[in-house]
Coordinates of C-alpha atoms and ligand atoms in Angstrom, one line a residue:
X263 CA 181.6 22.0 -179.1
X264 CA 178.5 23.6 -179.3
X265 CA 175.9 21.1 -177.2
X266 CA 176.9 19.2 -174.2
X267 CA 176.7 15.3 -174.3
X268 CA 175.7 13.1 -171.7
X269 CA 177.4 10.3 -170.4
X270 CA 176.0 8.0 -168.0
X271 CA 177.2 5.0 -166.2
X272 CA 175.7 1.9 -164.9
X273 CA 176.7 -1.2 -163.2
X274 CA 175.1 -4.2 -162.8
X275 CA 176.0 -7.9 -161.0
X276 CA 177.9 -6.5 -158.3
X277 CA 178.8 -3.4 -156.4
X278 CA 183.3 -2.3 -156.4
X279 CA 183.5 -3.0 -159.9
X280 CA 184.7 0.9 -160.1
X281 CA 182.0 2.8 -161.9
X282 CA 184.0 5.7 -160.5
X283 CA 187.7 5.1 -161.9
X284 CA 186.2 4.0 -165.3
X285 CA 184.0 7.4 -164.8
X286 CA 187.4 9.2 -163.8
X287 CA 189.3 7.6 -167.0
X288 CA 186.8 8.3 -169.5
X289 CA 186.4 11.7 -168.4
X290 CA 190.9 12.1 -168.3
X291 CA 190.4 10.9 -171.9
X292 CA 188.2 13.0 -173.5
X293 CA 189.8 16.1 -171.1
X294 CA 193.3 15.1 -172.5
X295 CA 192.0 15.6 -175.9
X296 CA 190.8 19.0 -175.3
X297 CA 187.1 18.8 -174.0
X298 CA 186.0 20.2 -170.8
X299 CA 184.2 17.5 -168.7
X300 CA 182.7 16.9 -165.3
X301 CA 181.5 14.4 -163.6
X302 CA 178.6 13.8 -161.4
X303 CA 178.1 10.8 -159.1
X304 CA 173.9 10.2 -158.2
X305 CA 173.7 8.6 -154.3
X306 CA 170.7 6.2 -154.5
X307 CA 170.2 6.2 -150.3
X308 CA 168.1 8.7 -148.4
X309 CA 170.6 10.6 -146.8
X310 CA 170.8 13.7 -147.9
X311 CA 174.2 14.0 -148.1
X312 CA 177.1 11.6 -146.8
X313 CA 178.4 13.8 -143.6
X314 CA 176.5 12.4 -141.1
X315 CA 177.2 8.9 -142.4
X316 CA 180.3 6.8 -140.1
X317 CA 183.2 6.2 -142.1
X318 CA 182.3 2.5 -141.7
X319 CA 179.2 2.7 -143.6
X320 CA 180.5 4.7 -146.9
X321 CA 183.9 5.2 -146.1
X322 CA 185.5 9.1 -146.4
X323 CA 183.5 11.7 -146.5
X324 CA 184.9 14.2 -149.4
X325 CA 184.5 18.1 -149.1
X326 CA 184.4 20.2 -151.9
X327 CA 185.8 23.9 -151.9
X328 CA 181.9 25.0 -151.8
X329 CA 181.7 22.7 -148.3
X330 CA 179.4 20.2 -149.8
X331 CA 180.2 17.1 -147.7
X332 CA 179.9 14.6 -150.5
X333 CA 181.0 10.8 -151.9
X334 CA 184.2 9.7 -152.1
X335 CA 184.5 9.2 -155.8
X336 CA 184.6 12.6 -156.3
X337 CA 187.8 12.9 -154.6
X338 CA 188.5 10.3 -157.6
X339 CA 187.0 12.7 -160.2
X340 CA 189.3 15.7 -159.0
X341 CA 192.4 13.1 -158.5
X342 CA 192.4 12.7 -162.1
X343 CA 190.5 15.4 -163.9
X344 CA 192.2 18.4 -161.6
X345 CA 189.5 20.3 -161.7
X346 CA 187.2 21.2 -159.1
X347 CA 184.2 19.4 -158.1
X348 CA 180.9 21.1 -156.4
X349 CA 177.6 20.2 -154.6
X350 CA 176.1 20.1 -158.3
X351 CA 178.1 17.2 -158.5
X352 CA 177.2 14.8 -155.9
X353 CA 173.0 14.1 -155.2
X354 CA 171.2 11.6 -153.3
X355 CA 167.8 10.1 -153.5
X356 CA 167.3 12.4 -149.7
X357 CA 168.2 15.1 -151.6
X358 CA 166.1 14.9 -154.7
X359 CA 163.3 14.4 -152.1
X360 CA 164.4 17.0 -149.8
X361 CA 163.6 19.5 -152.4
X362 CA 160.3 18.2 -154.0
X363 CA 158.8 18.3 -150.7
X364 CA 159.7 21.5 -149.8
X365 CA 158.3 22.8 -153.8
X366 CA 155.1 20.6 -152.4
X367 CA 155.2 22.8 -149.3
X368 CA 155.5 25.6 -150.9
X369 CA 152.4 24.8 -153.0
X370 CA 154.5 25.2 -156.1
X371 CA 152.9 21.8 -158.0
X372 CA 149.6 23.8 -158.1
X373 CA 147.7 21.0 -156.0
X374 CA 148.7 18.4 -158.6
X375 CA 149.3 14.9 -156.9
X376 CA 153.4 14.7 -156.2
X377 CA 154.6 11.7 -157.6
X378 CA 157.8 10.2 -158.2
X379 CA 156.7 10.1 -162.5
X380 CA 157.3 12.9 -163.3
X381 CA 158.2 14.7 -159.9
X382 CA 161.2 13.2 -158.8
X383 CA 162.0 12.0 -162.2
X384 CA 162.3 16.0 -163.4
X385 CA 164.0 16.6 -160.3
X386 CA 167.0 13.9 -161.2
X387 CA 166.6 15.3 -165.0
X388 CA 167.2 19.2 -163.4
X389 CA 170.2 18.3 -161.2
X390 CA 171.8 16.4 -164.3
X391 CA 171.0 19.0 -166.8
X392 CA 172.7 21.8 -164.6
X393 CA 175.8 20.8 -164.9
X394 CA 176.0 21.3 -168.9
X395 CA 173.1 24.2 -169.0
X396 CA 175.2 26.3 -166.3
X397 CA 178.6 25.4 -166.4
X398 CA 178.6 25.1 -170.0
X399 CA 180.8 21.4 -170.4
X400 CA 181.6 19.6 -173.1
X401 CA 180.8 16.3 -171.3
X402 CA 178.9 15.5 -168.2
X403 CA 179.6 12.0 -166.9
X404 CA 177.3 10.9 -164.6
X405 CA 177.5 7.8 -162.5
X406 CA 174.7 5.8 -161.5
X407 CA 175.3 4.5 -157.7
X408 CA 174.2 0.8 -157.0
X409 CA 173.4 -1.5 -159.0
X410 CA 170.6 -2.1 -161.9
X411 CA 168.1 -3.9 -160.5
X412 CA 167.8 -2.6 -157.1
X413 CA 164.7 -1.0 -156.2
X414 CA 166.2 2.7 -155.1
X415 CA 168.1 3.0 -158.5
X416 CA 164.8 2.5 -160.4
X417 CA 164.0 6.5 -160.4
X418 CA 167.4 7.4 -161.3
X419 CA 167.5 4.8 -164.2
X420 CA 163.7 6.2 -165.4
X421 CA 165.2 9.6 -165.5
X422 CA 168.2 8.1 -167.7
X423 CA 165.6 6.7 -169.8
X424 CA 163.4 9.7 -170.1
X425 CA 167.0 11.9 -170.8
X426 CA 168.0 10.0 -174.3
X427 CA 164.5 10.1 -175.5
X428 CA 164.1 13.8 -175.3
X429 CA 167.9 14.2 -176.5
X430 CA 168.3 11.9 -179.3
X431 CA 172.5 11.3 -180.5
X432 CA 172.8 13.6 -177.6
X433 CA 173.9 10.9 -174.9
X434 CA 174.8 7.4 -174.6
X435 CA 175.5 4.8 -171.8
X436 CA 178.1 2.8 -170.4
X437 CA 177.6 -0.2 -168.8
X438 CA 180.0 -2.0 -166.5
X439 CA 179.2 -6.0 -165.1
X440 CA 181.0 -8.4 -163.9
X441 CA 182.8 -11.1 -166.2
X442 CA 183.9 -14.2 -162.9
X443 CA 186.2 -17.0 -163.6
X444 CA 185.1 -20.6 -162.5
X445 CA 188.3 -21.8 -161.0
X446 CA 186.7 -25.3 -161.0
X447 CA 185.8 -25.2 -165.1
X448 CA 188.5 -23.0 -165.7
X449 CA 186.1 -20.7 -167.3
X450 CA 185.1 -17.0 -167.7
X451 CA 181.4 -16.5 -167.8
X452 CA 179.1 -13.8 -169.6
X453 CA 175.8 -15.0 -168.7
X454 CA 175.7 -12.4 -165.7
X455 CA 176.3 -9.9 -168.1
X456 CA 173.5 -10.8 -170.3
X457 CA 171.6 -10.7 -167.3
X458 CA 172.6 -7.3 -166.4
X459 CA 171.7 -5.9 -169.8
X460 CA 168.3 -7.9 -169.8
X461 CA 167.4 -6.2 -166.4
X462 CA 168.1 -2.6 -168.3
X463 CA 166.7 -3.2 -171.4
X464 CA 163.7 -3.9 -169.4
X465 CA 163.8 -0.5 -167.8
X466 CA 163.9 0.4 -171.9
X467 CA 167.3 1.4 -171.8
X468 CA 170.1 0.1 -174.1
X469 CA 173.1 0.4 -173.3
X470 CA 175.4 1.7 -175.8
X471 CA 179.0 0.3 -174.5
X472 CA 180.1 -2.8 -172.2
X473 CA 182.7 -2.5 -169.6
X474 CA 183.4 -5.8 -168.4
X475 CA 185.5 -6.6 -165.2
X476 CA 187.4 -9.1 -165.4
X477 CA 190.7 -11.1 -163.6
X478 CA 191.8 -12.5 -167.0
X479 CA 192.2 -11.4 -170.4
X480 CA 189.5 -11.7 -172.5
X481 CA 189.1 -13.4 -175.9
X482 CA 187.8 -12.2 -179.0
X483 CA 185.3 -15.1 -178.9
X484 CA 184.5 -14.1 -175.6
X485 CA 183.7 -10.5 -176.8
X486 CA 181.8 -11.3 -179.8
X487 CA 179.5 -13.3 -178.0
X488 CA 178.7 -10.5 -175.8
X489 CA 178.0 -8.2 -178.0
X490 CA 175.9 -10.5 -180.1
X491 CA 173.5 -11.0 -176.7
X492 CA 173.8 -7.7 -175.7
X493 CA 173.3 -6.0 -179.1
X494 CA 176.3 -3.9 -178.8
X495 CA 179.1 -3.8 -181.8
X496 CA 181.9 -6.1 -180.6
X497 CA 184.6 -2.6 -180.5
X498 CA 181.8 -1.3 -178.0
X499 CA 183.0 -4.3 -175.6
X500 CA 185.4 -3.0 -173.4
X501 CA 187.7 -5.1 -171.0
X502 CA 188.0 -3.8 -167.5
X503 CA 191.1 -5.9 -166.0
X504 CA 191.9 -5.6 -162.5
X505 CA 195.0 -4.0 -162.2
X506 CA 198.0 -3.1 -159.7
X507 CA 197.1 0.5 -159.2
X508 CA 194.0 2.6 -160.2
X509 CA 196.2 5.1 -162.2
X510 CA 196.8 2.8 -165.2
X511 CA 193.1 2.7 -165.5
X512 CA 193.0 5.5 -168.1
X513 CA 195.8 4.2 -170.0
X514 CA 194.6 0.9 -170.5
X515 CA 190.9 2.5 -171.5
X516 CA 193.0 4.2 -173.8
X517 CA 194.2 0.7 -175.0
X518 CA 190.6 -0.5 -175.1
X519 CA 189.7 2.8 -177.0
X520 CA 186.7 3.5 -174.9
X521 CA 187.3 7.4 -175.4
X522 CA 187.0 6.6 -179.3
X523 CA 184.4 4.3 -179.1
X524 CA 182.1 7.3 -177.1
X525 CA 183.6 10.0 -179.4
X526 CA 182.5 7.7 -182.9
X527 CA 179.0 6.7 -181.3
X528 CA 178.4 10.6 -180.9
X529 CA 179.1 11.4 -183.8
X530 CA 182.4 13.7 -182.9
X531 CA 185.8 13.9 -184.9
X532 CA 188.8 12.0 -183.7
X533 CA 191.4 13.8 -184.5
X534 CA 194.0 14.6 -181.4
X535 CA 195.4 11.0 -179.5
X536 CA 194.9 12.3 -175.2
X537 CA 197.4 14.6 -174.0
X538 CA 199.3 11.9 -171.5
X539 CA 202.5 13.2 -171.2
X540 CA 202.1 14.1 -167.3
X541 CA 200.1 11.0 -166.5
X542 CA 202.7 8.6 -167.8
X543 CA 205.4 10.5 -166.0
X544 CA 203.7 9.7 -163.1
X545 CA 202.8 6.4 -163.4
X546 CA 206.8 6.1 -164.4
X547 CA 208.0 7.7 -161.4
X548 CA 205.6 5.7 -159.2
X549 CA 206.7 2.2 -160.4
X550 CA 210.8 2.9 -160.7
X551 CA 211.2 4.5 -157.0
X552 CA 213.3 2.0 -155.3
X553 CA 213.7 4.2 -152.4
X554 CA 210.4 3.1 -149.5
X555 CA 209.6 5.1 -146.4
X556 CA 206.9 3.9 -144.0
X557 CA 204.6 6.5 -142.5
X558 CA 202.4 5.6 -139.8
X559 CA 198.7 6.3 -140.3
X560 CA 197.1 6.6 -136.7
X561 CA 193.2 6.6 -136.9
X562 CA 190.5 4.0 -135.9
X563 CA 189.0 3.3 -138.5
X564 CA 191.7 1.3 -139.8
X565 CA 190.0 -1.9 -140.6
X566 CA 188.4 0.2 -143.4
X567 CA 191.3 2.0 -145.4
X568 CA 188.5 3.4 -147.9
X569 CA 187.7 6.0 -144.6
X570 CA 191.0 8.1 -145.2
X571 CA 190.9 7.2 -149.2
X572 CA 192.2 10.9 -149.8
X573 CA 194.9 10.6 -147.3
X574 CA 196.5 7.4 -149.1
X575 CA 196.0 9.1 -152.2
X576 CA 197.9 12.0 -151.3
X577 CA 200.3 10.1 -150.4
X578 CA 200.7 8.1 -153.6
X579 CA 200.8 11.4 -155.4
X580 CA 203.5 12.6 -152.3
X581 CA 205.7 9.2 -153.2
X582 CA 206.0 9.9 -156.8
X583 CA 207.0 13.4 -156.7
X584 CA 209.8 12.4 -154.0
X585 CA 210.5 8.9 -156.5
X586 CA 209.8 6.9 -153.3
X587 CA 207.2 4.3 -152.3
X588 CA 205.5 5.7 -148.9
X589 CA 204.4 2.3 -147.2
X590 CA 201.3 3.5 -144.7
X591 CA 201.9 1.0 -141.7
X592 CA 197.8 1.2 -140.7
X593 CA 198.3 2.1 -136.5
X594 CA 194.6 1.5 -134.4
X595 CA 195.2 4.6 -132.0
X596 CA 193.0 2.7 -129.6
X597 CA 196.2 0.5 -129.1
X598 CA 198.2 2.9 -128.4
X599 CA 199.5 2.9 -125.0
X600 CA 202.3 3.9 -122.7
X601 CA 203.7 0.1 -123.1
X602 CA 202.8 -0.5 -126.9
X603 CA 204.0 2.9 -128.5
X604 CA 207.6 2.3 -128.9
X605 CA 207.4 -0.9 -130.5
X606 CA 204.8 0.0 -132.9
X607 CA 206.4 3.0 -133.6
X608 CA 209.9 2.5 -133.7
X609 CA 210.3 0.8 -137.5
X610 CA 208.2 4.3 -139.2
X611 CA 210.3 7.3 -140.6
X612 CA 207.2 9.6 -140.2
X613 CA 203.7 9.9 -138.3
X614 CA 200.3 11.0 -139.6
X615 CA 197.5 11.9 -137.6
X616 CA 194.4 11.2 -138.7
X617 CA 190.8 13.3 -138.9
X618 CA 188.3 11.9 -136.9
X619 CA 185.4 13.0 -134.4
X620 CA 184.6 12.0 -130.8
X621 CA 187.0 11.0 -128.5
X622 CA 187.6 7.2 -129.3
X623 CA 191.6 6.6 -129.9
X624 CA 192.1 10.4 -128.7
X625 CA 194.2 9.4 -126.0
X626 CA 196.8 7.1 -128.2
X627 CA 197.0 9.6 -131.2
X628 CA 197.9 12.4 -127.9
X629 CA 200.6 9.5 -126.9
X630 CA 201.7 9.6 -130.9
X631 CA 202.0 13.2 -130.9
X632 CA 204.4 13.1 -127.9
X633 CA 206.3 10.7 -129.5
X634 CA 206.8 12.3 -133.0
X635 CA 207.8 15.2 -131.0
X636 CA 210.2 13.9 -128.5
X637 CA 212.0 11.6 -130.6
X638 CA 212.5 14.2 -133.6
X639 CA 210.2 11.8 -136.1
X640 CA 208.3 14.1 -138.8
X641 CA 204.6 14.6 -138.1
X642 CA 201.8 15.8 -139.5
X643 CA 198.5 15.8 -137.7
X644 CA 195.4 16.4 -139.6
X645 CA 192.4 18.7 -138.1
X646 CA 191.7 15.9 -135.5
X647 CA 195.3 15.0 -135.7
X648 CA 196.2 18.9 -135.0
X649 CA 194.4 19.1 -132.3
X650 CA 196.2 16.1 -130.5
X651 CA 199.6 17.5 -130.9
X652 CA 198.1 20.5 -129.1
X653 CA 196.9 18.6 -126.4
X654 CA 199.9 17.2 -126.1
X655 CA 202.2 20.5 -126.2
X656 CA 200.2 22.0 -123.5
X657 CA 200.0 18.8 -121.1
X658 CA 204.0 18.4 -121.5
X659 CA 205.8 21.6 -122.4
X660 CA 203.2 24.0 -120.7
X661 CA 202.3 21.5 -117.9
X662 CA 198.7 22.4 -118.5
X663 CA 197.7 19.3 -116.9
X664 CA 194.8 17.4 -118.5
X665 CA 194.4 20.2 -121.3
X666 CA 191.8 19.0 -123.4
X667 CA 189.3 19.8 -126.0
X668 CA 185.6 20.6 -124.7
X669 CA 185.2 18.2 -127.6
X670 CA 186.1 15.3 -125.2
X671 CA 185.7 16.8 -121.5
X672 CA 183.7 19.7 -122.2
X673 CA 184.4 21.7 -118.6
X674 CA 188.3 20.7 -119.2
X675 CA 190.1 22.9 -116.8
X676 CA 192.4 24.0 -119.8
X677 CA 190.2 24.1 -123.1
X678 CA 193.0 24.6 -125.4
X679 CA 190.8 23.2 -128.0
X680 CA 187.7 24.9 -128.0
X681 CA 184.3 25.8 -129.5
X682 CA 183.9 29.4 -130.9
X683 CA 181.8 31.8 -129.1
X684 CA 179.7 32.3 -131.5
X685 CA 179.1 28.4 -132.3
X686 CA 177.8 27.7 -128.5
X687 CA 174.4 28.2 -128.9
X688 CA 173.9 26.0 -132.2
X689 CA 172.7 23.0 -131.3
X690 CA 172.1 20.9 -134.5
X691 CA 174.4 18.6 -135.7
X692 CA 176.0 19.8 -139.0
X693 CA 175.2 23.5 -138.0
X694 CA 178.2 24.4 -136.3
X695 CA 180.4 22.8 -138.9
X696 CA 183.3 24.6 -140.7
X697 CA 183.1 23.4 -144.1
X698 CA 184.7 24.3 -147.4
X699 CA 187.3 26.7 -148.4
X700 CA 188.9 29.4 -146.2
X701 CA 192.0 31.2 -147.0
X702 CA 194.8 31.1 -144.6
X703 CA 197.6 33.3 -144.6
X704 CA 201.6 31.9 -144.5
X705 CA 203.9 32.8 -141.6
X706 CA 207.5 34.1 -143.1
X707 CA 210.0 31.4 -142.3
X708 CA 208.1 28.6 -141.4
X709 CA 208.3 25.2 -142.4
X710 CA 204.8 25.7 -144.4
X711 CA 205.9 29.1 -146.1
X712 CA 208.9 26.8 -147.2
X713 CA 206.4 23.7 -148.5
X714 CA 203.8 26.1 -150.0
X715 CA 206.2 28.5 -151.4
X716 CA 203.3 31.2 -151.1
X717 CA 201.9 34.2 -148.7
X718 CA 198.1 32.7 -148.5
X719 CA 196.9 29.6 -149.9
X720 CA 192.9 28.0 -149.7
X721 CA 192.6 24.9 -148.1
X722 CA 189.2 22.8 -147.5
X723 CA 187.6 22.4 -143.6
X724 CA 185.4 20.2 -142.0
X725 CA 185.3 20.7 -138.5
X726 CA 183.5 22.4 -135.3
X727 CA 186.7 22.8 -132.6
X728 CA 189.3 25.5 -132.8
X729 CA 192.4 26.1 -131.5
X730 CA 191.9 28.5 -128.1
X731 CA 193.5 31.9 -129.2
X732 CA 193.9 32.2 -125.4
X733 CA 196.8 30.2 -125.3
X734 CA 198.5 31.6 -128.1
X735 CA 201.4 33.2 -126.4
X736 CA 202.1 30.3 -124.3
X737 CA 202.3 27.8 -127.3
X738 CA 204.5 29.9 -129.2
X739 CA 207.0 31.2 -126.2
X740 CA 207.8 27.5 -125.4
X741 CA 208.5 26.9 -129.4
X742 CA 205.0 25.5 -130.7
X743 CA 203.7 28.5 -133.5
X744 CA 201.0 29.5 -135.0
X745 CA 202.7 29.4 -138.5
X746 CA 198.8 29.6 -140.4
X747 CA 196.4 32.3 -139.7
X748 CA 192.6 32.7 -141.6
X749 CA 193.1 36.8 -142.0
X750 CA 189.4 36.9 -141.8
X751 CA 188.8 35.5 -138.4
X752 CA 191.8 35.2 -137.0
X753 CA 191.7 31.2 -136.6
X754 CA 194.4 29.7 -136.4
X755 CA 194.8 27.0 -139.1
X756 CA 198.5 25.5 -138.7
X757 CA 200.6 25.3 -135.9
X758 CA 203.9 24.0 -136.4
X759 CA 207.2 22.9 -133.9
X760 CA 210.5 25.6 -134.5
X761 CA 213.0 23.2 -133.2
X762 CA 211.9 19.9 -135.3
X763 CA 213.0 18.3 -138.2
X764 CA 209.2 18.6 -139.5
X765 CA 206.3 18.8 -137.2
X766 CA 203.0 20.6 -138.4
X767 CA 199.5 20.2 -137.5
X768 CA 197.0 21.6 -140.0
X769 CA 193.0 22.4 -139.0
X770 CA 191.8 22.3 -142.8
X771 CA 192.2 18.9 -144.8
X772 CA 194.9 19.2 -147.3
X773 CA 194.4 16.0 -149.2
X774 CA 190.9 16.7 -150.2
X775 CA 193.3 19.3 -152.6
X776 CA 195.8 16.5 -154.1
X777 CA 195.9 15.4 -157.4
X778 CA 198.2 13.5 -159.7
X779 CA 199.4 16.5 -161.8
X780 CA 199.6 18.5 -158.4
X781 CA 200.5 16.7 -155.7
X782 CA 199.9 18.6 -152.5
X783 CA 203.1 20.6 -151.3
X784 CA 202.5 19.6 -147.6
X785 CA 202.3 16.0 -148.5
X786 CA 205.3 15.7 -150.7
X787 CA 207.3 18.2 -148.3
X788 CA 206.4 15.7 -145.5
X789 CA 207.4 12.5 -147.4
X790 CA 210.9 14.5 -148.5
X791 CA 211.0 15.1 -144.5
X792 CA 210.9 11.5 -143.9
X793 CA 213.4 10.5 -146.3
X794 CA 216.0 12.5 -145.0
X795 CA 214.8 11.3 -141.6
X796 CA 215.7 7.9 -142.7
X797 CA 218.7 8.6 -144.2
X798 CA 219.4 9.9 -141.4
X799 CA 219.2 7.0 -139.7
X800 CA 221.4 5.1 -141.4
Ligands
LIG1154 N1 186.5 16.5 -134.2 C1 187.2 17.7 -134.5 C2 186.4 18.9 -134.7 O1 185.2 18.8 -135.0 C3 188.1 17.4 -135.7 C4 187.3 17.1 -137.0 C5 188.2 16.5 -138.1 O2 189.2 15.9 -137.8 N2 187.7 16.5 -139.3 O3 186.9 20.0 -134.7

């Protein structure tokens, strides 16, 4: 395809109405029929990027092998697309502003005044330009964060705008709003969706396809009358029904034709039907497993499951590969005691430990570890969650008493957990963070050499702490190993039990790296661990 076309998604009535997995389809779509795509999600708040955001406010944070610390629908767009996503593809509104200000600086506007017509709107045009100018896609699908109407989205929706009038037949947007259902008339109702496309038509944008969200089937009436209000062909209103898992999204787009609708309106053949041979076998072998395991999930920010989205994910992908259901029984580490632990921990055939920072809920993932490890349940502790299980070894197998990380008690007596040298004197917060890809090298024999099947393998960071190479020999002469090593620095990046059924702590993130066509071979060698676990049981 010789010039790249430009997708871009809206939303209007409400937020959650999944700009992201209708982004993620579409894109699956038109990749499964042989175009290259990407997708590109623009952040209308000030930060400049999500990683100093709590989990509470905008759930995970997602790391991308560059170590941009971005949203987490791009964990979505890798999840389905498989391909991987960079800073280029996540900006926010602090961003955009970040780098006018410093071209202002700089003096580069040549003492024009700085405004956000045409400053800031050239800026948003740039970033979204890049990704078909440089990395030379087919598509580029970018997703509009908010909603229409609210007054941070207005520069991104100007640049929109400005973008399909310099690029006629070049572009088009998708639209997605909200369709409710009055229990009390028994009714479905499009006049929020007229609404919506009002407020963007009066921002002089039309939009060229409707996604409609909806909790029941809509009619043909129903459709006709939208697309008579909202000057759109009635094939060009799509319907978005809420379904039981976010996988069969793209299959029932496919239903809905959306990829042929965008494929027709820009004037490209359709010849090939999407390449879904791998999807469907997914989606089959996630609905027919009849087999469940439940995995405890220890973290604390429980109450909001979107903060370890990848996690879950993983573990979806993990389930079907294995043909099981995983069942994540959600575990507030904060109530985690000495007296709680063995009745909320007794029904699970495996534990997870969660990322996290600070030392809230520390103490009861430590308690976790201990009991994962005594009582021969698999465990896998991620970053955070390795760190625990490190604590723990060298408080009861070494008899380090109150080892610690100098994240929690900084002058612990036994820092097992430490800063690097090299990392003391950086003060700001951010600087001192490992982020992005690192290479770590396999140890022959272990239980990981045995999941990855491979000598050295990438995997993504985000973190400040280490693990203490001072205490190296110790772990591993009472039995805990170092079973991951980055051959650059040294660092160790999994440690791992010998005598266990399946006990390994990993410093880098591996579900950041799982999608649906490959699962990630920790995960899925960690659900096939609990299995047998449970079978065991019986
Ligand atoms: N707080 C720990 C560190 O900074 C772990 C971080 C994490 O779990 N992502 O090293």
């Amino acid at each position: 395809m010789s010039k790249t076309k430009y997708i871009f998604v809206t939303g209007g009535v409400s937020s959650s109405l999944g700009k992201g997995i209708i982004s993620a389809s579409l894109g699956k779509l038109l990749q499964a029929r042989g175009y290259s795509v990407t997708i590109q999600k623009l952040d209308p708040y000030i930060n400049v990027d999500p990683g100093t955001l709590n989990p509470y406010e905008h759930g995970e944070c997602f790391v991308t092998d560059d170590g941009a610390e971005t949203d987490l629908d791009l964990g979505h767009y890798e999840r389905f697309l498989n391909i991987p996503t960079s800073q280029a593809n996540n900006i926010t509104t602090g961003r955009i502003y970040q780098s006018v200000i410093l071209k202002e600086r700089r003096g580069d506007y040549l003492g024009k005044t700085v405004q956000v017509i045409p400053h800031i709107t050239d800026e948003i045009k740039h970033r979204i330009k890049i990704l078909g100018n440089k990395f030379k896609n087919d598509f580029v699908i970018t997703e509009i964060g908010g909603t229409v109407g609210d007054i941070e989205s207005l520069p991104y929706i100007e640049a929109v705008r400005q973008l399909r009038w310099e690029m006629p037949g070049e572009s088009l947007v998708i639209h997605l709003t909200l369709v409710p259902f009055l229990a009390a008339s028994g009714e479905l109702k499009t006049k929020p969706t007229q609404h919506s496309v009002k407020l963007l038509l009066e921002n002089g944008i039309q939009p060229d396809i409707l996604v409609l969200r909806t909790e029941h089937q809509l009619t043909a009436e129903l459709r006709a009358k939208v697309a008579r209000f909202c000057n759109v062909d009635i094939g060009s209103v799509i319907q978005s029904i809420d379904v039981s898992t976010i996988y069969e999204v793209p299959i029932l787009m496919a239903e809905e034709k959306l990829d042929i609708q965008v494929l027709e309106k820009l004037k490209l053949e359709v010849k090939e039907r999407p390449e879904l041979i791998q999807w469907k076998a997914f989606l089959k072998k996630m609905t027919d497993a009849s087999e469940k395991v439940i995995i405890a999930l220890v973290g604390k920010y429980i109450e909001l499951q979107d903060s370890y989205k990848s996690i879950v994910e993983s573990f979806v992908h993990a389930g079907a590969a294995n043909d099981v259901k995983v069942k994540i029984k959600w575990v507030d580490a904060e109530k985690i005691d000495e007296q709680s632990i063995n009745s909320i921990l007794t029904d699970v055939d495996g534990i997870l430990i969660a990322p996290g920072f600070g030392h809230r809920g520390v103490e009861g993932k430590i308690l976790a570890a201990q009991y994962a490890r005594e009582k021969a349940v698999p465990f896998f502790g991620i970053c955070l969650g390795m760190q625990c299980a490190v604590i723990e070894f060298a408080r009861n197998v070494l008899k380090l008493e109150n080892a610690n990380s100098t994240e929690m008690i900084a002058n612990t007596q036994y820092p097992v957990i430490d800063l690097m040298n090299e990392q003391k004197s950086i003060t700001d917060l951010g600087g001192t963070m490992r982020l992005g890809s690192y290479p770590c090298k396999i140890k022959k024999s272990s239980i990981v050499e045995k999941a990855y099947n491979a000598k050295l393998v990438n995997e993504r960071h985000r973190h400040r702490y280490e693990f203490n190479n001072a205490y190296i020999k110790e772990f591993e002469d009472k039995g805990m190993i170092a079973s991951g090593i980055n051959p650059d620095t040294q660092l160790v990046e999994i440690m791992e039990i010998t005598n266990h059924p399946w006990f390994v702590g990993v410093q880098f993130h591996p579900e950041y790296k799982s999608t649906v066509v490959n699962p990630h071979p920790l995960f899925v060698n960690f659900i096939k661990a609990t299995l047998e676990n449970k079978l065991n049981k019986k």
